[in-house]
XYZ file of C-alpha atoms in Angstrom:
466
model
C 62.710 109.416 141.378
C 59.237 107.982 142.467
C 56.584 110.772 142.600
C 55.463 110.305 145.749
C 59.388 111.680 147.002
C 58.881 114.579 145.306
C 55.826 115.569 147.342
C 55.850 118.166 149.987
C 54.871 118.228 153.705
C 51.230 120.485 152.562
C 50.699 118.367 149.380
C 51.318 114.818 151.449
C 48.867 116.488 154.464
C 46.498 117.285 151.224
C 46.393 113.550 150.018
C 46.036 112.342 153.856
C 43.607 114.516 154.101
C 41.593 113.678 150.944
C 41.850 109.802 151.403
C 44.236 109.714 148.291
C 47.549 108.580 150.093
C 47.987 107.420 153.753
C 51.110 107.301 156.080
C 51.666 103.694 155.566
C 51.447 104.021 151.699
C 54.073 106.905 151.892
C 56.115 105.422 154.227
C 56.427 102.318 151.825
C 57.923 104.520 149.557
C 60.372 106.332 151.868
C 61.425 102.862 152.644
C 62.227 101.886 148.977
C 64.150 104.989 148.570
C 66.222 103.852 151.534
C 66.707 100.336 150.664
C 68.502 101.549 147.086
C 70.254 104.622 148.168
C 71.553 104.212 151.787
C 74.040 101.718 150.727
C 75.648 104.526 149.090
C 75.234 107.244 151.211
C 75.529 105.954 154.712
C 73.468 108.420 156.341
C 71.438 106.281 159.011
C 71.783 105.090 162.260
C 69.220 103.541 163.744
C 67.125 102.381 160.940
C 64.517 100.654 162.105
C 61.861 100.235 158.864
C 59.687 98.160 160.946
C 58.984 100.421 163.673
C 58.317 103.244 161.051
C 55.486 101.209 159.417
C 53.973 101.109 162.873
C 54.310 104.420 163.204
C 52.767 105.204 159.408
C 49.819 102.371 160.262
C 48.550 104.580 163.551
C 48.643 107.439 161.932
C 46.981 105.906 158.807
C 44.146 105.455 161.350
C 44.358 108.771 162.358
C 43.573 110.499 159.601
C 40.917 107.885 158.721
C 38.794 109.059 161.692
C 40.146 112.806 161.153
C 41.850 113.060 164.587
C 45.258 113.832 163.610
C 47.766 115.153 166.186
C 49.247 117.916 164.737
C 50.818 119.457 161.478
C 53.226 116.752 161.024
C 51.304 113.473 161.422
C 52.654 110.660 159.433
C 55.346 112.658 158.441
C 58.415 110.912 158.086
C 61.651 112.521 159.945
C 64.700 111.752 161.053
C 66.688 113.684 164.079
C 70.227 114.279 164.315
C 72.373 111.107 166.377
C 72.827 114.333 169.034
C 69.259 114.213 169.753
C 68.346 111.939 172.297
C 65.517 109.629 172.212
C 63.851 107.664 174.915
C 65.340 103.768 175.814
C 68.000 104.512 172.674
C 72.046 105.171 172.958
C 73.453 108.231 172.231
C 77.136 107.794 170.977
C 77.783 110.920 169.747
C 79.576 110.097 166.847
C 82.436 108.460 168.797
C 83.284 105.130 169.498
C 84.129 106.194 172.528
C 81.099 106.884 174.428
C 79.568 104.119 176.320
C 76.391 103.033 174.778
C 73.805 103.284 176.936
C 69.830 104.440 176.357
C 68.835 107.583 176.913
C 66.239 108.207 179.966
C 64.060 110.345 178.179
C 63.644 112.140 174.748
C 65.096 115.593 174.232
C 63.137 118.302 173.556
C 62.671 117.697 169.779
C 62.174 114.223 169.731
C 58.974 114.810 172.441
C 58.024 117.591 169.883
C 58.316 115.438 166.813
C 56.191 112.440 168.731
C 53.343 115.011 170.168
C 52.564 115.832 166.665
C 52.901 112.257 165.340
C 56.140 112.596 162.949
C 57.238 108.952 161.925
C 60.753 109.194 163.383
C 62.357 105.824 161.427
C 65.992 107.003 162.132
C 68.711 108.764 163.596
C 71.402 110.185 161.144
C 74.786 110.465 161.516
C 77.877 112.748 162.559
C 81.119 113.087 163.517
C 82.834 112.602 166.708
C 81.039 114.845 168.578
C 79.659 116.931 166.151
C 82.992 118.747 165.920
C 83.410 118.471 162.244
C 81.631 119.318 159.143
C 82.629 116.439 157.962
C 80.736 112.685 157.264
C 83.921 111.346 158.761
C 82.972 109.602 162.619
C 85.067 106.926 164.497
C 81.788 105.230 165.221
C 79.450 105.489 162.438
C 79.876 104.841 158.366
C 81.231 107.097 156.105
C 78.476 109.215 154.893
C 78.839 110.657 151.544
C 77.256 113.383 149.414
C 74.519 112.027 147.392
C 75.371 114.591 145.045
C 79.252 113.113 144.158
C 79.860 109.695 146.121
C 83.116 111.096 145.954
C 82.479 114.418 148.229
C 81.654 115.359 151.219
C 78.420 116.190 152.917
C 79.789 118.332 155.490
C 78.431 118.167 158.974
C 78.323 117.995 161.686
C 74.841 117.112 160.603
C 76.237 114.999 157.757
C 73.403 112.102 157.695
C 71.016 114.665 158.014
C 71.739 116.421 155.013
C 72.796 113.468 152.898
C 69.299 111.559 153.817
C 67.469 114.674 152.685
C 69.850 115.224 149.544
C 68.732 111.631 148.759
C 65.059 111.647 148.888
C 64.395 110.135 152.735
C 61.760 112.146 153.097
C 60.810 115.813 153.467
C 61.789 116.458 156.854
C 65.483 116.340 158.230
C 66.150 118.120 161.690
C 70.318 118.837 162.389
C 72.004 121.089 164.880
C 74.080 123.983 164.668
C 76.609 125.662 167.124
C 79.152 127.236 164.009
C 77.264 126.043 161.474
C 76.512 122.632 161.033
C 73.039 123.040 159.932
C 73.728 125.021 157.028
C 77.429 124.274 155.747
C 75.773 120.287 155.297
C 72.876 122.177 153.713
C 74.843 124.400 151.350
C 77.214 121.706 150.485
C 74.245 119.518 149.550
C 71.743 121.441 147.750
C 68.967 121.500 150.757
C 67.556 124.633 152.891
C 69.130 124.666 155.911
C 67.270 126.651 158.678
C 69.440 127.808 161.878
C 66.772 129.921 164.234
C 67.361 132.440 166.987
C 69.184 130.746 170.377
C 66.255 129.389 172.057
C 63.650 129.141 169.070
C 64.034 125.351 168.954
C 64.694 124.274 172.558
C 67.517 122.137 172.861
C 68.948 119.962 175.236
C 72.574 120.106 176.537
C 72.507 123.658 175.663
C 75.780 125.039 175.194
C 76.782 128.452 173.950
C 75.508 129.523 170.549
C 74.062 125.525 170.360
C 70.974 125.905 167.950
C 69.050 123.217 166.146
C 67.014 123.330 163.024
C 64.915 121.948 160.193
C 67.200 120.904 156.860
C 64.725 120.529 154.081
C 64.124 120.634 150.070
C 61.921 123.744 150.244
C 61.653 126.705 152.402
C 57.522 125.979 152.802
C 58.506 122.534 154.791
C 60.867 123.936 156.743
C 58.181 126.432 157.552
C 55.478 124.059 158.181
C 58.037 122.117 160.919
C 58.861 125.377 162.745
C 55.063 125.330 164.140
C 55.779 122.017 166.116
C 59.797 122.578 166.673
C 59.545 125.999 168.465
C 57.135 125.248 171.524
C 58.902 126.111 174.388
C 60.714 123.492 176.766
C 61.726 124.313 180.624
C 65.001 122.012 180.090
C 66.552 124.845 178.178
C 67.427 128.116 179.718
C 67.338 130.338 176.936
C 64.080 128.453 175.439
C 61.784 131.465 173.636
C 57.952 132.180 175.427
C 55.147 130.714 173.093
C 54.713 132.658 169.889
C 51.850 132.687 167.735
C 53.317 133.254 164.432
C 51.850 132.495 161.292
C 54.969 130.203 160.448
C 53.522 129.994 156.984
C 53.370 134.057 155.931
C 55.249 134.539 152.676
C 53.960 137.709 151.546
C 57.326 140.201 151.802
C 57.937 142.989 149.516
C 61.920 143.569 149.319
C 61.709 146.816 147.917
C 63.921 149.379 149.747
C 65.549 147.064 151.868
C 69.132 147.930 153.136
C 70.961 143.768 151.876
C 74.018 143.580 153.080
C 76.586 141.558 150.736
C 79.282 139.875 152.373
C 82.103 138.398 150.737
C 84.728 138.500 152.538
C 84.580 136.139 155.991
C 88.242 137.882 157.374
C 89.559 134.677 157.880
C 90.099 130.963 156.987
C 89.854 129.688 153.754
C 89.304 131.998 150.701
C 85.861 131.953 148.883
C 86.410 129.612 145.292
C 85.007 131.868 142.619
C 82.066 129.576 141.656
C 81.087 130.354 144.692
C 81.298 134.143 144.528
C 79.786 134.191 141.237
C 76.536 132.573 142.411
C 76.516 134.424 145.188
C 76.916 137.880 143.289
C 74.178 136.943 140.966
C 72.265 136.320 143.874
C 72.110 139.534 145.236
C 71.529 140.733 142.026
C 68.487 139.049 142.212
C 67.594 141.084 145.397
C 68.446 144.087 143.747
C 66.332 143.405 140.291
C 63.545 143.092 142.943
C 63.877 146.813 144.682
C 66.496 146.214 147.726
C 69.409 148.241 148.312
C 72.648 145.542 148.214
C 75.329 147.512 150.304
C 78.666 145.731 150.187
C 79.545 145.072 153.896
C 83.426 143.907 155.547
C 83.336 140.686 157.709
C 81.931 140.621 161.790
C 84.794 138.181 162.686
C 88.432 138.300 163.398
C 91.519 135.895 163.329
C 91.859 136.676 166.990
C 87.898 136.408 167.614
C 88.090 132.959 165.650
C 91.368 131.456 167.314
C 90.225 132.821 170.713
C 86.479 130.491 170.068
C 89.138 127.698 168.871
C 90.814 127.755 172.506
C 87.533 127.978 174.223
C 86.051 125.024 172.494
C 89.191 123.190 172.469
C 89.799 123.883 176.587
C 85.853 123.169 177.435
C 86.268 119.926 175.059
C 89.622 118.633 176.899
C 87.640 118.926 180.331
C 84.772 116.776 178.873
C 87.383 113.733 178.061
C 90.579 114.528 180.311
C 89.116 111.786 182.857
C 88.017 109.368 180.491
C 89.906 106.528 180.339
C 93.058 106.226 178.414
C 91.955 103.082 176.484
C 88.286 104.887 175.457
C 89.825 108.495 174.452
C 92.079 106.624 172.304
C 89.111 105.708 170.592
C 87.946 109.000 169.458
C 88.899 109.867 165.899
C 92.600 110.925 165.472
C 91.926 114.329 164.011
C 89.799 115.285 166.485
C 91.784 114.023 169.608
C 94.839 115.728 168.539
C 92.885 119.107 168.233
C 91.285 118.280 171.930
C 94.715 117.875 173.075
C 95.341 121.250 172.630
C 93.159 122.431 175.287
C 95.221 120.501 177.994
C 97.604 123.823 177.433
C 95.123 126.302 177.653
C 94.857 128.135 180.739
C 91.753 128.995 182.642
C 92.569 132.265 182.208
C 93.584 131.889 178.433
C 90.056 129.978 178.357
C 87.629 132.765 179.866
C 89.433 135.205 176.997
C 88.717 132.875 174.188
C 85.142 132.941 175.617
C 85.130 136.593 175.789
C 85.742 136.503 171.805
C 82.397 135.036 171.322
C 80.839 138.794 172.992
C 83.039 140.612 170.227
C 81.600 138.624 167.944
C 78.135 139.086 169.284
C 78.711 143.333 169.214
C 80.289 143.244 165.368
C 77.268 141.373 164.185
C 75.097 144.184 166.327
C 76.813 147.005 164.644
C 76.710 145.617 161.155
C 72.664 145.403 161.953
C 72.228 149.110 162.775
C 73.218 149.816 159.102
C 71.109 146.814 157.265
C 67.804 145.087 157.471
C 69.804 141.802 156.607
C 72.922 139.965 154.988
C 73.532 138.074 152.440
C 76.708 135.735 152.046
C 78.821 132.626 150.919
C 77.215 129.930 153.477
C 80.539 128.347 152.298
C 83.716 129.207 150.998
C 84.776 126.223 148.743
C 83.056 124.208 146.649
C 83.347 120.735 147.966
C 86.162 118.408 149.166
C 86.879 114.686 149.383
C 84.666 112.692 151.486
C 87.504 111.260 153.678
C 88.340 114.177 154.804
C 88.128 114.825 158.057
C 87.128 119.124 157.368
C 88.151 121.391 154.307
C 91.467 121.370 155.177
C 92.227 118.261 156.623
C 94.245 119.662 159.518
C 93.530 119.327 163.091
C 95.946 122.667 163.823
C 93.258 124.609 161.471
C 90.226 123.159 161.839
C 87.954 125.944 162.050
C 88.745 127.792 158.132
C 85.406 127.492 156.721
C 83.142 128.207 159.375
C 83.569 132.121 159.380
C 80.968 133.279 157.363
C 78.544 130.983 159.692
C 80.131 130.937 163.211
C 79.012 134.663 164.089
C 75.307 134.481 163.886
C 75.475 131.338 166.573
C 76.949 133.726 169.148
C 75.245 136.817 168.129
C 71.767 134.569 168.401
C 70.629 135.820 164.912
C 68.548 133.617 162.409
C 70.534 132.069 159.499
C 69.651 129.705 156.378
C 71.426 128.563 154.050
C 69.369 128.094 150.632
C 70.646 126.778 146.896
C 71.597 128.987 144.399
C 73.466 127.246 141.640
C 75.941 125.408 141.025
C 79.542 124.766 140.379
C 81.290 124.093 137.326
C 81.800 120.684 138.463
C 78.261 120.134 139.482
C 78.058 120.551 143.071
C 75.475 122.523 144.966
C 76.320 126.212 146.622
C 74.499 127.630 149.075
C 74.153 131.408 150.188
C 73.381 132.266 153.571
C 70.684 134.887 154.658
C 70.870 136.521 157.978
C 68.116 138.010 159.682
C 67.976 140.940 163.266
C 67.646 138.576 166.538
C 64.586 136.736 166.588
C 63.087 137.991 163.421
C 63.330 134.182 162.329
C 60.118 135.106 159.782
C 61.867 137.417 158.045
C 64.970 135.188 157.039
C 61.836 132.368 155.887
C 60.381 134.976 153.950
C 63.358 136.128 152.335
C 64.667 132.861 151.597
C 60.945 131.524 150.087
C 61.340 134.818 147.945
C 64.846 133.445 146.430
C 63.295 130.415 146.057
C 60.099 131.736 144.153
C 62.705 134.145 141.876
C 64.963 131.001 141.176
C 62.502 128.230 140.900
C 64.531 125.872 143.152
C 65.810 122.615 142.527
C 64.369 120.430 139.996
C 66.083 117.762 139.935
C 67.813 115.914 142.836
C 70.404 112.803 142.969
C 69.292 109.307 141.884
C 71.309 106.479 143.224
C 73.816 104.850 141.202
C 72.110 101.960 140.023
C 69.032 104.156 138.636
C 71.466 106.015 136.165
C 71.085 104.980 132.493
C-alpha cells in the first residue's frame, strides 16, 4: 500500500503543518487508491475526484499561509448516503426514492465543511439503512475488501468498505442497532457509536446515532472535536463540551469489566469469535480489571417487540407511496415492511415500550460494572449477496443483539479489532461505556489497541497481489 495511506489524521496535520505534504499531494494519492480498488469494492456514491482536488488545492493554500479552519483541514472524508448534503439527492439506498437535492447539509456535513474536511464522496447502504448488509436496490454491491466474497455489513456498508480499503482516514456511518460497528467489526476498522445526541443528527429517530469508522482509535478521536458541536435541528443534541477528545492516559486497574457472551437471542456466537473475545478480556484482566461474567440486557420479546415497532413506523413511511415506486424497494426488505400493515397501533406503542425495558436492563447491568465488554458480532462473516446473516426477511434482526441495546439505552459503544478468524476475516469486540462517558469507551478502546498493537496490515486490491 502507498505510504502516504498509511498515515494518520495527527501525522498528515504534522506534514501540512511542516510544509512536507499538502492536501492536494495527499489527495492525489487517496485518488489512486480509489481508481484501483473501488472497482472491486463498490463503496462510493457520489465520487466526484475533481471536486475533491478543489477542495485539497484551497486547503493547500490554507496551510501555506497557516490559517487553517480547524482540526480536520484537508482531510479527506466521506459521509454516509443518509447524510444529506447541500444541492445533492438523497436516495436512501432505494431506488425508490425520488431523486431530488437536498436543501441544505445535515448537521455533519456543515460540521465536516466548517473545519475544511475534503468530502469527495458519499458511501453506500442499503435500502434504507435497514440492513447490515452491502446489498441496496439502488446502489452497487459493495463488498468486503477483506474477502470480495463477504460481506461488509451495514447499514454503513460503503463506509466501512472505503475505510477497510485505504480511502482515507476518516469514514463517518450511522447507527440506530448497530450499523456503525457490526460494518466495523466485520471489517477490521474502529467503529465509534457515541451517546444519543453527541453527534447531532438529522431526522432523528429513536436510538438514531452517528459516528466516526476509522483505522485507529486516535483518528476517531481527533474527528470527535469537530463532529460533537451541538446543532438546534436535533432535539436531543448534547450542550458544548470541552473535552480533551485526545486524553489517553487510563489506568484499568480495579475496574469492575463486564464480559458478555451471551446476547439472549438471535444467532449464536461462532467460536472464533468467542475465542478472541475471551482472550480479550484476558487482556483487561492481565492489566488489573476485574472481568465479571455478566447475562444478556435483551429479550426475545424486547427484540421482536423493537421488530414490530420498526416494522409498523416503516409501513407508515411507504404505505402511500405509489404502488409502482414501493415495488421498487428491495424484495427482502419490502416483504419485512409488509409486516407492519398488521400491526396495530396498539401492538405498535408496546413494541415501542420494549425499547424502555431495554433502556432499564442496560441501567441495572451498569450499577454492578464500570463497563462491558462483548462479541460486536456473533458470526464470522457471510456471503456478500446476502441480504443480512440470515438471509430471511421473517428474522431479520438475529445479529444485532449484542449492539441494539446501547442505541436505546443512549450508552457509548465501539467496536475495535481483535483478531481474526480461522478463515481470515476480521472480529470485532464491542466496549460499552455509562451514558455519556463517551471518553471512557475511547480510552479503553486506545488501551486495547496499545496492548494489541492493531492492525498492520490491511487489504490490497486484487491486481496488487503477487
Amino acid at each position: 500500500m502507498n505510504d502516504l495511506l498509511k498515515l494518520t489524521i495527527r501525522q498528515l496535520a504534522g506534514l501540512y503543518a511542516a510544509r512536507k505534504l499538502s492536501p492536494s499531494e495527499y489527495w492525489l494519492a487517496v485518488e489512486a487508491r480509489v481508481a484501483v480498488f473501488e472497482p472491486h469494492v463498490q463503496a462510493l456514491y457520489l465520487y466526484d475526484p475533481e471536486n475533491a482536488r478543489e477542495q485539497a488545492a484551497a486547503s493547500t493554500a490554507r496551510w501555506m499561509k497557516s490559517k487553517t479552519l480547524g482540526p480536520l483541514d484537508g482531510i479527506p472524508v466521506t459521509l454516509k448516503e443518509l447524510i444529506a448534503t447541500k444541492g445533492q439527492p438523497v436516495p436512501l439506498g432505494t431506488a425508490a426514492v425520488e431523486l431530488l437535492p437536498a436543501t441544505e447539509d445535515a448537521p455533519i456535513a456543515g460540521r465536516m465543511r466548517e473545519d475544511g474536511a475534503v468530502i469527495f464522496a458519499k458511501t453506500t447502504c442499503p435500502d434504507y439503512g435497514m440492513l447490515s448488509s452491502g446489498l441496496s436496490s439502488f446502489h452497487h454491491l459493495s463488498r468486503n475488501p477483506w474477502n470480495l466474497t463477504q460481506n461488509p455489513g451495514g447499514s454503513s456498508a460503503g463506509a466501512a468498505a472505503a475505510g477497510a480499503a485505504g480511502f482515507g482516514p476518516l469514514h463517518i456511518g450511522t447507527d440506530i442497532g448497530g450499523s456503525v460497528r457490526l460494518p466495523a467489526g466485520w471489517t477490521g476498522l474502529f467503529g465509534f457509536k457515541p451517546s444519543q445526541g453527541r453527534i447531532p443528527v438529522d431526522p432523528y429517530y429513536v436510538g438514531r446515532c452517528a459516528g466516526p469508522m476509522t483505522r485507529t482509535v486516535e483518528d476517531a478521536a481527533i474527528s470527535m472535536a469537530t463532529l460533537s458541536r451541538p446543532d438546534w435541528r436535533d432535539g436531543t443534541s448534547l450542550p458544548p463540551n470541552d473535552f480533551d477528545w485526545l486524553d489517553s492516559a487510563i489506568d484499568v486497574k480495579g475496574m469492575k469489566i463486564g464480559l458478555m457472551l451471551d446476547a439472549g437471542v438471535g444467532l449464536a456466537v461462532d467460536e472464533d469469535v468467542r475465542e478472541a473475545v475471551t482472550a480479550a478480556a484476558k487482556r483487561f484482566e492481565e492489566a488489573g480489571a476485574i472481568v465479571i461474567p455478566v447475562g444478556p440486557v435483551i429479550t426475545r420479546q424486547m427484540l421482536d417487540g423493537l421488530d414490530n415497532f420498526w416494522r409498523a413506523r416503516f409501513w407508515g413511511d411507504i404505505e402511500k407511496m405509489p404502488e409502482e415506486r414501493r415495488a421498487l424497494i428491495l424484495p427482502y426488505i419490502y416483504e419485512w415492511a409488509k409486516g407492519g400493515a398488521h400491526v396495530s397501533g396498539v401492538e405498535a406503542v408496546r413494541g415501542f415500550n420494549q425499547t424502555i425495558e431495554m433502556r432499564k436492563t442496560c441501567g441495572k447491568l451498569f450499577t454492578t460494572v464500570d463497563a462491558v465488554i462483548s462479541p460486536t458480532n456473533p458470526i464470522v462473516s457471510y456471503p456478500a449477496e446476502w441480504a443480512s446473516p440470515t438471509n430471511d426477511p421473517a428474522l431479520p434482526f438475529e445479529h444485532i443483539g449484542f449492539t441494539v441495546p446501547w442505541n436505546m439505552s443512549e450508552q457509548p459503544a465501539s467496536s475495535i479489532n481483535c483478531g481474526f478468524s480461522k478463515s481470515g476475516m476480521p472480529i470485532g469486540l464491542q466496549i460499552v461505556g455509562p451514558r455519556y462517558d463517551d471518553l471512557l469507551v475511547l480510552k479503553l478502546s486506545r488501551a486495547f489497541e496499545q496492548w494489541t498493537g492493531g492492525i498492520s496490515q490491511w487489504p490490497e486490491p486484487p491486481e496488487a497481489v503477487v
